[in-house]
XYZ file of C-alpha atoms in Angstrom:
105
model
C 5.347 -2.089 -374.305
C 2.208 -1.155 -376.211
C 3.716 -2.513 -379.426
C 3.373 -6.055 -378.029
C -0.224 -5.671 -376.879
C -2.041 -8.635 -375.417
C -2.422 -11.925 -377.215
C -4.818 -14.831 -376.898
C -2.385 -16.775 -374.746
C -0.541 -14.035 -372.920
C -1.129 -10.771 -371.119
C 1.525 -8.196 -370.353
C 1.378 -7.585 -366.622
C 2.146 -4.364 -364.838
C 4.303 -3.832 -361.792
C 1.676 -2.229 -359.587
C 1.222 -1.780 -355.828
C 0.140 -5.403 -355.267
C 3.167 -6.691 -357.160
C 5.408 -4.386 -355.107
C 3.999 -5.851 -351.887
C 4.599 -9.362 -353.254
C 8.230 -8.475 -354.071
C 8.656 -7.184 -350.530
C 7.276 -10.422 -349.138
C 9.535 -12.542 -351.367
C 12.540 -10.450 -350.382
C 11.700 -10.917 -346.703
C 11.181 -14.667 -347.178
C 14.474 -15.051 -349.051
C 16.514 -13.072 -346.548
C 17.439 -10.294 -348.957
C 21.053 -9.598 -348.044
C 21.971 -13.228 -347.348
C 20.572 -14.511 -350.637
C 22.301 -11.771 -352.607
C 25.659 -12.535 -351.046
C 25.371 -16.308 -351.458
C 24.333 -16.070 -355.074
C 26.490 -15.203 -358.045
C 23.565 -13.220 -359.470
C 23.686 -9.468 -359.576
C 21.314 -7.500 -357.389
C 19.608 -6.205 -360.523
C 18.911 -9.715 -361.872
C 17.602 -10.886 -358.517
C 15.256 -7.894 -358.304
C 14.111 -8.335 -361.902
C 13.351 -12.034 -361.372
C 11.357 -11.215 -358.244
C 9.385 -8.611 -360.179
C 8.554 -11.164 -362.892
C 7.366 -13.645 -360.270
C 5.423 -11.032 -358.315
C 3.594 -9.807 -361.419
C 2.865 -13.436 -362.329
C 1.503 -14.283 -358.877
C -0.678 -11.171 -358.669
C -2.025 -11.811 -362.172
C -2.789 -15.434 -361.263
C -0.887 -16.954 -364.162
C -0.789 -20.725 -364.498
C 2.689 -20.945 -366.046
C 5.695 -18.989 -367.227
C 8.095 -19.824 -370.045
C 11.760 -18.977 -369.628
C 15.184 -20.347 -370.468
C 16.468 -19.026 -367.132
C 16.794 -22.111 -364.927
C 16.993 -20.124 -361.691
C 13.843 -18.192 -362.542
C 12.043 -21.458 -363.356
C 13.106 -23.023 -360.040
C 12.010 -19.941 -358.110
C 8.679 -19.953 -359.959
C 8.111 -23.587 -358.958
C 8.912 -22.697 -355.332
C 6.208 -20.034 -355.562
C 3.558 -22.369 -356.963
C 3.895 -21.339 -360.613
C 4.551 -23.960 -363.277
C 7.644 -23.111 -365.266
C 8.664 -24.420 -368.657
C 11.704 -23.868 -370.805
C 11.085 -22.228 -374.143
C 12.400 -25.425 -375.757
C 9.407 -27.249 -374.240
C 6.907 -25.304 -376.311
C 5.163 -27.567 -378.807
C 6.305 -27.123 -382.395
C 4.182 -24.943 -384.578
C 1.752 -27.024 -386.632
C 2.599 -27.138 -390.325
C 0.562 -24.760 -392.393
C -1.997 -26.412 -394.601
C -1.064 -26.026 -398.203
C -3.509 -26.588 -400.989
C -2.706 -28.660 -404.053
C -0.920 -26.759 -406.773
C -2.212 -26.921 -410.318
C 0.950 -27.757 -412.257
C -0.673 -28.398 -415.626
C 0.790 -26.446 -418.501
C -1.787 -24.244 -420.164
C -1.778 -23.726 -423.948
C-alpha cells in the first residue's frame, strides 16, 4: 500500500480498532445472517464493502467513488456521498504552447 501514498485529494485509510467497531455496528444493524442469505453477494464481498464504509466513516470522508452500485447505495444509507467513477469530471486539457514551425536556413 505504501506505493500509492497519500495524494492531495485522497488518503489511504487503515482498518483500525475504531473501524472494526463500526463494522460490528453495521453488521448488527444489517442483521448479519439475514442480509447475507437474502443477498446474492458473497460473504467476503459483504465484509469488504463494510470495511470500506467503516474506514470511510471513521476517517470522516465526504464522498467515495466507486462503480459498485450496491456499495454506493450503502454509502448513501450511511451518510456518505457516493459517485460513480464515470461522474468524475474530465481531465482539463494540457496547455500547449505555440510551436515554431518556421524552416531555418
